[in-house]
């Protein structure tokens, strides 16, 4: 039961341009969403989060947008840098529940 | 090092042997999660534990896999009679509390199991 979906397995962008990573979810009970970044042979590291009471959260070059009606969120990275090349996982959880579900990940490659 | 600690980082087992993966959560964290990442796949939830309790094991295979988080010591993910399909990266994560929205979970660096 894939409750969190990242339909693009990979994305390639040029350095300096915007990277947009997308995520869809099916469980309307989810109300907290996160993005994690993962380098090869390392554990995922927390990047940015957003709760369902907001539709946008910004942290430096990273912005997460949430569209509750569409059950869709996206991560924008601008400007993209080669060091951003990694696998990005979208995750979602429910109020009062620590169970967190992850998407399959999107491999971002930022070309110099 | 205050992070989530996993050991061993790499483990090789022959088919039929047992694998034990350990996870020490971040200091002050009482919630532990295990995830599995198969080659070329995403993170799959396996089990969520609090001290001495399994809260959600809906992602655990029905046979050969078990997890515990005792009152003292690390959380253990145990795989009995390993098969080649168990080869994967196993990630542990921890979080500080329950019952509140907005908890972020923090991952360890993973344990890579190879079954030969």
Tab-separated table of C-alpha atoms in Angstrom:
chain	number	residue	atom	x	y	z
A	1	UNK	CA	0.000	0.000	0.000
A	2	UNK	CA	2.005	2.931	-1.309
A	3	UNK	CA	0.531	5.861	0.584
A	4	UNK	CA	3.298	8.243	-0.455
A	5	UNK	CA	4.342	8.339	-4.079
A	6	UNK	CA	7.211	9.937	-5.888
A	7	UNK	CA	6.528	9.216	-9.518
A	8	UNK	CA	9.778	10.538	-10.924
A	9	UNK	CA	12.670	8.209	-10.137
A	10	UNK	CA	15.214	10.699	-11.420
A	11	UNK	CA	15.677	14.348	-12.294
A	12	UNK	CA	18.592	16.132	-13.932
A	13	UNK	CA	19.054	19.903	-13.837
A	14	UNK	CA	21.776	22.380	-14.655
A	15	UNK	CA	23.670	24.109	-11.885
A	16	UNK	CA	22.034	27.407	-10.984
A	17	UNK	CA	18.601	26.397	-12.227
A	18	UNK	CA	15.587	25.369	-10.163
A	19	UNK	CA	15.012	21.749	-9.133
A	20	UNK	CA	11.414	20.750	-8.484
A	21	UNK	CA	10.751	17.412	-6.837
A	22	UNK	CA	7.184	16.195	-6.538
A	23	UNK	CA	5.331	13.961	-4.120
A	24	UNK	CA	1.735	12.757	-3.896
A	25	UNK	CA	-0.032	11.091	-1.010
A	26	UNK	CA	-3.277	9.201	-0.710
A	27	UNK	CA	-4.051	9.258	3.003
A	28	UNK	CA	-5.984	12.422	3.842
A	29	UNK	CA	-5.158	11.870	7.512
A	30	UNK	CA	-1.520	12.815	6.912
A	31	UNK	CA	-0.839	16.250	8.306
A	32	UNK	CA	2.915	16.499	8.608
A	33	UNK	CA	5.256	16.199	5.668
A	34	UNK	CA	8.999	16.051	5.399
A	35	UNK	CA	11.780	15.848	2.877
A	36	UNK	CA	14.920	13.857	3.501
A	37	UNK	CA	18.110	13.835	1.496
A	38	UNK	CA	20.269	10.752	1.132
A	39	UNK	CA	23.788	10.329	-0.174
A	40	UNK	CA	25.083	6.879	-1.161
A	41	UNK	CA	26.124	4.673	1.758
A	42	UNK	CA	24.722	7.133	4.294
A	43	UNK	CA	21.488	7.425	6.215
A	44	UNK	CA	18.795	9.900	5.171
A	45	UNK	CA	19.151	13.345	6.681
A	46	UNK	CA	16.263	15.632	7.476
A	47	UNK	CA	15.975	18.586	5.115
A	48	UNK	CA	12.721	20.480	5.606
A	49	UNK	CA	9.180	19.901	6.834
A	50	UNK	CA	5.726	21.409	6.633
A	51	UNK	CA	2.557	20.910	8.639
A	52	UNK	CA	-0.879	20.870	7.096
A	53	UNK	CA	-1.786	24.249	8.550
A	54	UNK	CA	0.671	25.844	6.141
A	55	UNK	CA	1.003	25.776	2.390
A	56	UNK	CA	4.609	26.916	2.173
A	57	UNK	CA	7.760	26.640	4.237
A	58	UNK	CA	11.075	28.112	3.231
A	59	UNK	CA	14.594	27.464	4.494
A	60	UNK	CA	17.344	29.074	2.507
A	61	UNK	CA	17.485	27.584	-0.964
A	62	UNK	CA	14.823	25.014	-0.091
A	63	UNK	CA	11.073	25.632	-0.191
A	64	UNK	CA	8.346	23.070	0.325
A	65	UNK	CA	4.856	23.696	-1.019
A	66	UNK	CA	1.774	21.813	0.138
A	67	UNK	CA	-1.493	21.552	-1.780
A	68	UNK	CA	-3.854	19.710	0.541
A	69	UNK	CA	-6.772	19.573	-1.844
A	70	UNK	CA	-4.582	17.868	-4.449
A	71	UNK	CA	-2.726	15.810	-1.831
A	72	UNK	CA	0.476	17.018	-3.391
A	73	UNK	CA	3.676	18.545	-2.152
A	74	UNK	CA	6.797	19.687	-3.860
A	75	UNK	CA	10.331	20.642	-2.949
A	76	UNK	CA	11.962	23.522	-4.786
A	77	UNK	CA	15.709	23.994	-4.701
A	78	UNK	CA	16.968	27.247	-6.132
A	79	UNK	CA	19.631	27.773	-7.191
A	80	UNK	CA	20.600	24.121	-7.557
A	81	UNK	CA	24.185	23.201	-6.759
A	82	UNK	CA	26.215	20.082	-7.644
A	83	UNK	CA	26.334	19.197	-3.934
A	84	UNK	CA	22.554	18.856	-4.015
A	85	UNK	CA	22.944	15.704	-6.105
A	86	UNK	CA	21.399	12.982	-3.952
A	87	UNK	CA	18.249	10.925	-3.542
A	88	UNK	CA	15.367	12.904	-2.058
A	89	UNK	CA	12.653	11.135	-0.094
A	90	UNK	CA	9.267	12.579	0.664
A	91	UNK	CA	7.664	11.420	3.940
A	92	UNK	CA	4.302	11.875	5.627
A	93	UNK	CA	2.832	11.180	9.033
A	94	UNK	CA	-0.406	11.675	10.970
A	95	UNK	CA	-1.304	13.766	13.979
A	96	UNK	CA	-0.606	11.876	17.205
A	97	UNK	CA	1.049	9.087	15.334
A	98	UNK	CA	4.770	8.681	14.879
A	99	UNK	CA	4.425	6.220	12.038
A	100	UNK	CA	6.089	7.862	9.059
A	101	UNK	CA	5.713	6.671	5.468
A	102	UNK	CA	8.214	7.337	2.731
A	103	UNK	CA	8.069	7.627	-1.017
A	104	UNK	CA	10.378	5.661	-3.261
A	105	UNK	CA	12.730	8.606	-3.720
A	106	UNK	CA	13.855	10.792	-6.601
A	107	UNK	CA	17.491	10.835	-7.639
A	108	UNK	CA	18.510	14.431	-8.359
A	109	UNK	CA	21.584	15.110	-10.455
A	110	UNK	CA	22.799	18.691	-10.694
A	111	UNK	CA	25.225	19.136	-13.571
A	112	UNK	CA	27.973	21.767	-13.375
B	1	UNK	CA	28.418	11.409	19.022
B	2	UNK	CA	24.828	12.170	19.832
B	3	UNK	CA	23.384	10.661	16.655
B	4	UNK	CA	21.566	7.418	16.021
B	5	UNK	CA	24.149	4.656	16.155
B	6	UNK	CA	23.810	1.494	14.160
B	7	UNK	CA	26.068	-1.513	14.147
B	8	UNK	CA	27.399	-3.331	12.396
B	9	UNK	CA	27.657	-1.057	9.373
B	10	UNK	CA	28.245	-4.032	7.141
B	11	UNK	CA	27.312	-7.637	7.771
B	12	UNK	CA	27.799	-10.672	5.571
B	13	UNK	CA	25.845	-13.816	6.307
B	14	UNK	CA	25.475	-17.149	4.557
B	15	UNK	CA	22.012	-18.356	3.690
B	16	UNK	CA	20.350	-19.911	6.730
B	17	UNK	CA	22.336	-17.948	9.303
B	18	UNK	CA	20.957	-15.325	11.643
B	19	UNK	CA	21.545	-11.594	11.353
B	20	UNK	CA	21.297	-9.191	14.283
B	21	UNK	CA	21.303	-5.476	13.706
B	22	UNK	CA	21.587	-3.049	16.583
B	23	UNK	CA	20.399	0.492	16.978
B	24	UNK	CA	21.018	2.952	19.783
B	25	UNK	CA	18.682	5.934	19.479
B	26	UNK	CA	19.695	9.518	20.002
B	27	UNK	CA	19.997	10.544	23.625
B	28	UNK	CA	16.589	11.359	25.022
B	29	UNK	CA	14.731	9.540	22.258
B	30	UNK	CA	12.415	6.730	23.281
B	31	UNK	CA	10.952	5.854	19.894
B	32	UNK	CA	12.713	3.688	17.360
B	33	UNK	CA	11.834	2.859	13.782
B	34	UNK	CA	13.315	0.355	11.385
B	35	UNK	CA	13.225	0.833	7.637
B	36	UNK	CA	14.576	-1.321	4.849
B	37	UNK	CA	15.885	-0.181	1.511
B	38	UNK	CA	16.201	-2.856	-1.124
B	39	UNK	CA	18.543	-2.182	-4.050
B	40	UNK	CA	17.113	0.480	-6.363
B	41	UNK	CA	14.045	0.916	-4.144
B	42	UNK	CA	12.821	3.426	-1.589
B	43	UNK	CA	12.582	3.225	2.158
B	44	UNK	CA	10.060	0.681	3.387
B	45	UNK	CA	8.670	0.961	6.887
B	46	UNK	CA	9.143	-2.189	8.928
B	47	UNK	CA	8.415	-1.567	12.581
B	48	UNK	CA	7.930	1.173	15.159
B	49	UNK	CA	8.846	0.518	18.773
B	50	UNK	CA	8.864	2.269	22.084
B	51	UNK	CA	10.696	0.964	25.104
B	52	UNK	CA	9.551	-2.635	25.677
B	53	UNK	CA	6.619	-2.232	23.277
B	54	UNK	CA	6.023	-2.864	19.603
B	55	UNK	CA	3.642	-0.134	18.457
B	56	UNK	CA	3.324	-0.969	14.768
B	57	UNK	CA	4.886	-3.939	12.995
B	58	UNK	CA	2.721	-3.796	9.904
B	59	UNK	CA	5.770	-3.613	7.646
B	60	UNK	CA	7.545	-6.619	9.076
B	61	UNK	CA	7.569	-9.870	7.103
B	62	UNK	CA	5.441	-12.419	8.920
B	63	UNK	CA	8.211	-14.947	9.322
B	64	UNK	CA	11.878	-14.861	10.301
B	65	UNK	CA	11.904	-11.160	11.256
B	66	UNK	CA	11.551	-9.823	14.776
B	67	UNK	CA	12.384	-6.616	16.600
B	68	UNK	CA	12.726	-5.551	20.174
B	69	UNK	CA	13.574	-2.448	22.135
B	70	UNK	CA	14.302	-3.528	25.701
B	71	UNK	CA	14.214	-1.320	28.741
B	72	UNK	CA	17.997	-1.299	28.758
B	73	UNK	CA	20.214	-1.480	25.706
B	74	UNK	CA	19.790	-0.970	22.007
B	75	UNK	CA	16.953	-1.949	19.739
B	76	UNK	CA	17.621	-5.201	17.897
B	77	UNK	CA	16.337	-6.242	14.497
B	78	UNK	CA	16.752	-9.978	14.154
B	79	UNK	CA	16.499	-11.914	10.927
B	80	UNK	CA	16.539	-15.679	11.228
B	81	UNK	CA	17.503	-18.092	8.450
B	82	UNK	CA	18.492	-15.315	6.094
B	83	UNK	CA	17.892	-15.648	2.362
B	84	UNK	CA	19.440	-13.727	-0.523
B	85	UNK	CA	16.351	-11.521	-0.770
B	86	UNK	CA	17.105	-10.149	2.694
B	87	UNK	CA	20.171	-8.386	1.307
B	88	UNK	CA	19.419	-4.713	1.811
B	89	UNK	CA	20.279	-1.618	3.768
B	90	UNK	CA	18.496	-1.487	7.103
B	91	UNK	CA	18.032	1.963	8.579
B	92	UNK	CA	17.120	2.760	12.122
B	93	UNK	CA	15.615	6.090	13.111
B	94	UNK	CA	14.562	7.617	16.397
B	95	UNK	CA	12.325	10.397	17.634
B	96	UNK	CA	11.908	12.074	21.008
B	97	UNK	CA	8.227	11.747	21.809
B	98	UNK	CA	4.848	10.553	20.751
B	99	UNK	CA	1.407	12.002	20.528
B	100	UNK	CA	2.373	15.233	18.847
B	101	UNK	CA	2.296	16.207	15.224
B	102	UNK	CA	5.468	17.523	13.798
B	103	UNK	CA	7.950	15.015	15.135
B	104	UNK	CA	10.967	14.566	12.951
B	105	UNK	CA	12.719	11.243	12.950
B	106	UNK	CA	16.490	11.068	12.700
B	107	UNK	CA	18.265	8.284	10.911
B	108	UNK	CA	21.377	6.318	11.597
B	109	UNK	CA	23.848	5.592	8.845
B	110	UNK	CA	22.434	2.177	8.147
B	111	UNK	CA	23.485	-1.447	8.309
B	112	UNK	CA	24.188	-3.159	5.001
B	113	UNK	CA	23.328	-6.838	5.058
B	114	UNK	CA	24.684	-9.066	2.326
B	115	UNK	CA	23.542	-12.668	2.167
B	116	UNK	CA	25.818	-14.963	0.192
